[in-house]
PDB file of C-alpha atoms in Angstrom:
ATOM      1  CA  MET A  17      -0.101   0.132   0.081  1.00 68.00           C
ATOM      2  CA  HIS A  18       1.117   3.324  -0.860  1.00 81.00           C
ATOM      3  CA  SER A  19       1.004   6.908   0.834  1.00 81.00           C
ATOM      4  CA  MET A  20      -2.086   8.818   1.451  1.00 88.00           C
ATOM      5  CA  PRO A  21      -1.985  12.267   1.183  1.00 88.00           C
ATOM      6  CA  ALA A  22      -5.218  13.576   0.833  1.00 92.00           C
ATOM      7  CA  VAL A  23      -8.315  12.161   2.840  1.00 93.00           C
ATOM      8  CA  THR A  24     -11.913  13.057   2.820  1.00 95.00           C
ATOM      9  CA  LEU A  25     -14.608  12.074   4.796  1.00 95.00           C
ATOM     10  CA  SER A  26     -18.426  11.425   2.776  1.00 96.00           C
ATOM     11  CA  PRO A  27     -20.976  13.505   3.670  1.00 95.00           C
ATOM     12  CA  ASN A  28     -23.092  10.505   5.326  1.00 94.00           C
ATOM     13  CA  GLY A  29     -19.806   9.777   8.011  1.00 94.00           C
ATOM     14  CA  LYS A  30     -19.089   6.362   6.468  1.00 94.00           C
ATOM     15  CA  TRP A  31     -16.894   6.435   3.841  1.00 93.00           C
ATOM     16  CA  LEU A  32     -13.064   8.021   3.955  1.00 94.00           C
ATOM     17  CA  ALA A  33     -12.015   8.395   0.236  1.00 95.00           C
ATOM     18  CA  CYS A  34      -7.805   8.075   0.194  1.00 94.00           C
ATOM     19  CA  GLN A  35      -5.800   9.656  -2.794  1.00 94.00           C
ATOM     20  CA  SER A  36      -2.874   7.293  -2.936  1.00 93.00           C
ATOM     21  CA  MET A  37       0.058   7.968  -4.618  1.00 91.00           C
ATOM     22  CA  ASP A  38       0.109   4.880  -7.024  1.00 92.00           C
ATOM     23  CA  ASN A  39      -2.874   6.583  -8.892  1.00 93.00           C
ATOM     24  CA  GLN A  40      -5.722   5.073  -6.932  1.00 94.00           C
ATOM     25  CA  ILE A  41      -8.133   6.504  -4.793  1.00 95.00           C
ATOM     26  CA  LEU A  42      -8.862   4.226  -1.801  1.00 94.00           C
ATOM     27  CA  ILE A  43     -12.083   4.401  -0.224  1.00 94.00           C
ATOM     28  CA  PHE A  44     -12.167   2.913   3.613  1.00 92.00           C
ATOM     29  CA  GLY A  45     -15.333   2.198   5.896  1.00 91.00           C
ATOM     30  CA  ALA A  46     -15.110   4.603   8.663  1.00 89.00           C
ATOM     31  CA  GLN A  47     -17.435   3.224  11.172  1.00 84.00           C
ATOM     32  CA  ASN A  48     -15.730   0.985  13.492  1.00 76.00           C
ATOM     33  CA  ARG A  49     -12.715  -0.570  12.043  1.00 78.00           C
ATOM     34  CA  PHE A  50     -10.812   1.100   8.494  1.00 77.00           C
ATOM     35  CA  ARG A  51     -11.570  -1.094   6.538  1.00 83.00           C
ATOM     36  CA  LEU A  52     -10.591  -1.183   2.881  1.00 84.00           C
ATOM     37  CA  ASN A  53     -13.544  -1.477   0.504  1.00 85.00           C
ATOM     38  CA  LYS A  54     -12.410  -3.528  -2.210  1.00 84.00           C
ATOM     39  CA  LYS A  55     -15.093  -3.275  -4.755  1.00 88.00           C
ATOM     40  CA  LYS A  56     -14.556   0.757  -4.523  1.00 93.00           C
ATOM     41  CA  ILE A  57     -11.628   1.846  -6.217  1.00 94.00           C
ATOM     42  CA  PHE A  58     -10.936   4.605  -8.446  1.00 96.00           C
ATOM     43  CA  LYS A  59      -8.196   4.670 -11.080  1.00 95.00           C
ATOM     44  CA  GLY A  60      -7.375   6.092 -14.581  1.00 93.00           C
ATOM     45  CA  HIS A  61      -5.435   9.631 -12.862  1.00 94.00           C
ATOM     46  CA  MET A  62      -2.298  10.763 -12.427  1.00 94.00           C
ATOM     47  CA  VAL A  63      -1.253  11.914  -8.942  1.00 92.00           C
ATOM     48  CA  ALA A  64       1.981  10.145  -8.229  1.00 84.00           C
ATOM     49  CA  GLY A  65       4.016  12.955  -6.696  1.00 87.00           C
ATOM     50  CA  TYR A  66       1.439  15.193  -5.767  1.00 92.00           C
ATOM     51  CA  ALA A  67      -1.138  15.112  -2.831  1.00 92.00           C
ATOM     52  CA  CYS A  68      -4.295  15.877  -4.919  1.00 95.00           C
ATOM     53  CA  GLN A  69      -7.258  16.682  -3.262  1.00 95.00           C
ATOM     54  CA  VAL A  70     -10.222  14.154  -3.136  1.00 97.00           C
ATOM     55  CA  ASP A  71     -14.151  15.006  -2.502  1.00 97.00           C
ATOM     56  CA  PHE A  72     -17.689  13.535  -2.605  1.00 97.00           C
ATOM     57  CA  SER A  73     -20.408  15.114  -4.128  1.00 96.00           C
ATOM     58  CA  PRO A  74     -23.296  16.563  -1.603  1.00 95.00           C
ATOM     59  CA  ASP A  75     -25.733  13.374  -2.718  1.00 94.00           C
ATOM     60  CA  MET A  76     -22.667  11.080  -2.800  1.00 94.00           C
ATOM     61  CA  SER A  77     -23.214  10.728  -6.441  1.00 96.00           C
ATOM     62  CA  TYR A  78     -19.795  11.307  -7.554  1.00 97.00           C
ATOM     63  CA  VAL A  79     -16.258  11.598  -6.227  1.00 97.00           C
ATOM     64  CA  ILE A  80     -13.893  13.655  -7.481  1.00 98.00           C
ATOM     65  CA  SER A  81     -10.431  14.571  -7.715  1.00 97.00           C
ATOM     66  CA  GLY A  82      -7.325  16.751  -9.567  1.00 97.00           C
ATOM     67  CA  ASP A  83      -4.405  15.326 -11.149  1.00 96.00           C
ATOM     68  CA  GLY A  84      -1.075  15.881 -11.850  1.00 96.00           C
ATOM     69  CA  ASN A  85      -1.853  16.709 -15.850  1.00 96.00           C
ATOM     70  CA  GLY A  86      -4.072  19.443 -14.969  1.00 97.00           C
ATOM     71  CA  LYS A  87      -7.364  17.794 -15.010  1.00 98.00           C
ATOM     72  CA  LEU A  88     -10.745  17.411 -13.392  1.00 98.00           C
ATOM     73  CA  ASN A  89     -11.395  13.560 -12.845  1.00 98.00           C
ATOM     74  CA  ILE A  90     -15.088  13.052 -12.060  1.00 98.00           C
ATOM     75  CA  TRP A  91     -16.495   9.463 -11.157  1.00 98.00           C
ATOM     76  CA  ASP A  92     -19.315   7.137 -10.761  1.00 98.00           C
ATOM     77  CA  TRP A  93     -19.679   6.508  -7.027  1.00 97.00           C
ATOM     78  CA  LYS A  94     -22.038   3.385  -7.769  1.00 96.00           C
ATOM     79  CA  THR A  95     -20.130   2.129 -10.633  1.00 97.00           C
ATOM     80  CA  THR A  96     -16.227   3.366 -10.385  1.00 96.00           C
ATOM     81  CA  LYS A  97     -16.160   3.959 -13.676  1.00 97.00           C
ATOM     82  CA  LEU A  98     -15.121   7.418 -14.949  1.00 97.00           C
ATOM     83  CA  TYR A  99     -18.141  10.275 -15.422  1.00 97.00           C
ATOM     84  CA  SER A 100     -15.744  12.533 -17.159  1.00 97.00           C
ATOM     85  CA  ARG A 101     -12.337  14.326 -17.089  1.00 97.00           C
ATOM     86  CA  PHE A 102     -11.461  17.694 -18.381  1.00 97.00           C
ATOM     87  CA  LYS A 103      -8.219  19.924 -18.723  1.00 98.00           C
ATOM     88  CA  ALA A 104      -9.113  22.643 -15.591  1.00 97.00           C
ATOM     89  CA  HIS A 105      -5.770  23.860 -15.238  1.00 98.00           C
ATOM     90  CA  ASP A 106      -2.228  24.728 -17.205  1.00 97.00           C
ATOM     91  CA  LYS A 107      -0.751  23.003 -14.229  1.00 96.00           C
ATOM     92  CA  VAL A 108      -1.096  20.301 -11.604  1.00 97.00           C
ATOM     93  CA  CYS A 109      -4.505  20.509 -10.294  1.00 98.00           C
ATOM     94  CA  ILE A 110      -4.539  20.380  -6.055  1.00 97.00           C
ATOM     95  CA  GLY A 111      -7.808  21.014  -4.966  1.00 97.00           C
ATOM     96  CA  ALA A 112     -11.142  20.200  -6.153  1.00 97.00           C
ATOM     97  CA  VAL A 113     -14.097  20.562  -3.541  1.00 97.00           C
ATOM     98  CA  TRP A 114     -18.179  19.979  -4.368  1.00 95.00           C
ATOM     99  CA  HIS A 115     -19.962  23.066  -4.058  1.00 93.00           C
ATOM    100  CA  PRO A 116     -21.713  22.149  -0.423  1.00 86.00           C
ATOM    101  CA  HIS A 117     -25.259  24.145  -1.532  1.00 88.00           C
ATOM    102  CA  GLU A 118     -25.107  24.497  -5.156  1.00 90.00           C
ATOM    103  CA  THR A 119     -24.776  20.834  -6.021  1.00 87.00           C
ATOM    104  CA  SER A 120     -23.687  21.030  -9.648  1.00 92.00           C
ATOM    105  CA  LYS A 121     -20.638  23.384  -9.346  1.00 96.00           C
ATOM    106  CA  VAL A 122     -17.344  22.320  -8.473  1.00 98.00           C
ATOM    107  CA  ILE A 123     -14.108  24.566  -7.026  1.00 98.00           C
ATOM    108  CA  THR A 124     -10.535  23.531  -8.546  1.00 98.00           C
ATOM    109  CA  CYS A 125      -7.403  25.294  -7.785  1.00 98.00           C
ATOM    110  CA  GLY A 126      -4.388  24.402  -9.667  1.00 98.00           C
ATOM    111  CA  TRP A 127      -0.660  25.458  -9.540  1.00 97.00           C
ATOM    112  CA  ASP A 128      -0.849  27.848 -12.402  1.00 97.00           C
ATOM    113  CA  GLY A 129      -2.232  30.098  -9.480  1.00 97.00           C
ATOM    114  CA  LEU A 130      -5.941  29.924 -10.227  1.00 98.00           C
ATOM    115  CA  ILE A 131      -8.950  29.414  -8.912  1.00 98.00           C
ATOM    116  CA  LYS A 132     -11.972  27.951 -10.965  1.00 98.00           C
ATOM    117  CA  LEU A 133     -15.594  27.474 -10.506  1.00 97.00           C
ATOM    118  CA  TRP A 134     -17.091  24.643 -12.863  1.00 97.00           C
ATOM    119  CA  ASP A 135     -21.004  24.545 -13.396  1.00 92.00           C
TER     120      ASP A 135
END
Protein backbone atom coordinates (compact mmCIF):
# COMPACT_ATOMS: atom_id res chain seq x y z
CA MET A 1 0.00 0.00 0.00
CA HIS A 2 1.30 3.47 -0.93
CA SER A 3 1.19 6.68 1.08
CA MET A 4 -2.09 8.61 1.01
CA PRO A 5 -1.49 12.35 1.43
CA ALA A 6 -5.08 13.47 0.82
CA VAL A 7 -8.11 12.10 2.69
CA THR A 8 -11.73 13.22 2.96
CA LEU A 9 -14.79 11.97 4.83
CA SER A 10 -18.01 11.29 2.91
CA PRO A 11 -21.06 13.50 3.61
CA ASN A 12 -22.84 10.60 5.32
CA GLY A 13 -19.82 9.87 7.51
CA LYS A 14 -19.57 6.23 6.38
CA TRP A 15 -16.56 6.37 4.02
CA LEU A 16 -13.05 7.79 3.79
CA ALA A 17 -11.72 8.53 0.30
CA CYS A 18 -7.92 8.36 0.27
CA GLN A 19 -5.79 9.62 -2.62
CA SER A 20 -3.05 7.02 -3.01
CA MET A 21 0.30 7.85 -4.59
CA ASP A 22 -0.12 4.88 -6.93
CA ASN A 23 -2.79 6.72 -8.98
CA GLN A 24 -5.83 5.31 -7.20
CA ILE A 25 -8.48 6.58 -4.81
CA LEU A 26 -9.07 3.94 -2.16
CA ILE A 27 -12.22 3.83 -0.06
CA PHE A 28 -12.20 2.76 3.57
CA GLY A 29 -15.14 2.23 5.89
CA ALA A 30 -15.15 5.02 8.51
CA GLN A 31 -17.31 3.24 11.07
CA ASN A 32 -15.82 0.80 13.57
CA ARG A 33 -12.59 -0.39 11.89
CA PHE A 34 -11.01 1.34 8.93
CA ARG A 35 -11.49 -1.47 6.44
CA LEU A 36 -10.57 -1.20 2.75
CA ASN A 37 -13.57 -1.55 0.44
CA LYS A 38 -11.98 -3.55 -2.40
CA LYS A 39 -15.03 -3.02 -4.64
CA LYS A 40 -14.63 0.78 -4.56
CA ILE A 41 -11.32 1.73 -6.18
CA PHE A 42 -11.21 4.72 -8.51
CA LYS A 43 -8.49 4.71 -11.22
CA GLY A 44 -7.48 6.48 -14.39
CA HIS A 45 -5.75 9.63 -13.20
CA MET A 46 -2.10 10.58 -12.58
CA VAL A 47 -1.31 11.87 -9.09
CA ALA A 48 2.03 10.22 -8.28
CA GLY A 49 4.08 12.83 -6.44
CA TYR A 50 1.15 15.20 -5.80
CA ALA A 51 -1.25 15.48 -2.86
CA CYS A 52 -4.32 16.11 -5.03
CA GLN A 53 -7.48 16.67 -3.04
CA VAL A 54 -10.40 14.27 -3.38
CA ASP A 55 -14.06 15.01 -2.58
CA PHE A 56 -17.55 13.49 -2.64
CA SER A 57 -20.56 15.18 -4.21
CA PRO A 58 -23.04 16.22 -1.48
CA ASP A 59 -25.50 13.52 -2.61
CA MET A 60 -22.72 10.89 -2.84
CA SER A 61 -23.32 10.26 -6.56
CA TYR A 62 -19.77 11.20 -7.62
CA VAL A 63 -16.16 11.35 -6.47
CA ILE A 64 -13.83 14.05 -7.85
CA SER A 65 -10.10 14.68 -7.91
CA GLY A 66 -7.64 16.85 -9.71
CA ASP A 67 -4.47 15.34 -11.14
CA GLY A 68 -0.88 16.08 -12.08
CA ASN A 69 -1.85 16.89 -15.66
CA GLY A 70 -4.22 19.69 -14.62
CA LYS A 71 -7.36 17.65 -15.25
CA LEU A 72 -10.49 17.34 -13.15
CA ASN A 73 -11.67 13.73 -12.94
CA ILE A 74 -15.24 12.77 -12.02
CA TRP A 75 -16.15 9.16 -11.20
CA ASP A 76 -19.54 7.57 -10.66
CA TRP A 77 -19.73 6.45 -7.01
CA LYS A 78 -21.84 3.35 -7.69
CA THR A 79 -19.90 1.93 -10.65
CA THR A 80 -16.44 3.47 -9.94
CA LYS A 81 -16.20 4.23 -13.68
CA LEU A 82 -14.79 7.52 -14.92
CA TYR A 83 -17.80 9.70 -15.72
CA SER A 84 -16.02 12.78 -17.06
CA ARG A 85 -12.55 14.30 -17.39
CA PHE A 86 -11.51 17.71 -18.65
CA LYS A 87 -8.56 20.09 -18.57
CA ALA A 88 -9.13 22.43 -15.62
CA HIS A 89 -5.68 24.02 -15.19
CA ASP A 90 -2.45 24.50 -17.14
CA LYS A 91 -0.46 22.95 -14.30
CA VAL A 92 -1.30 20.49 -11.50
CA CYS A 93 -4.95 20.62 -10.35
CA ILE A 94 -4.17 20.25 -6.66
CA GLY A 95 -7.59 21.00 -5.18
CA ALA A 96 -11.15 20.04 -6.10
CA VAL A 97 -14.20 20.45 -3.88
CA TRP A 98 -17.90 20.21 -4.47
CA HIS A 99 -19.94 23.31 -3.64
CA PRO A 100 -21.86 22.37 -0.47
CA HIS A 101 -25.13 24.10 -1.42
CA GLU A 102 -25.13 24.35 -5.22
CA THR A 103 -24.55 20.71 -6.06
CA SER A 104 -23.96 21.26 -9.77
CA LYS A 105 -20.85 23.34 -9.03
CA VAL A 106 -17.24 22.34 -8.36
CA ILE A 107 -14.34 24.57 -7.33
CA THR A 108 -10.78 23.75 -8.40
CA CYS A 109 -7.38 25.30 -7.75
CA GLY A 110 -4.14 24.67 -9.52
CA TRP A 111 -0.44 25.35 -9.51
CA ASP A 112 -1.14 27.89 -12.25
CA GLY A 113 -2.31 30.20 -9.44
CA LEU A 114 -5.99 30.11 -10.42
CA ILE A 115 -9.16 29.20 -8.54
CA LYS A 116 -12.03 28.23 -10.85
CA LEU A 117 -15.75 27.61 -10.41
CA TRP A 118 -17.24 24.97 -12.74
CA ASP A 119 -20.93 24.42 -13.44
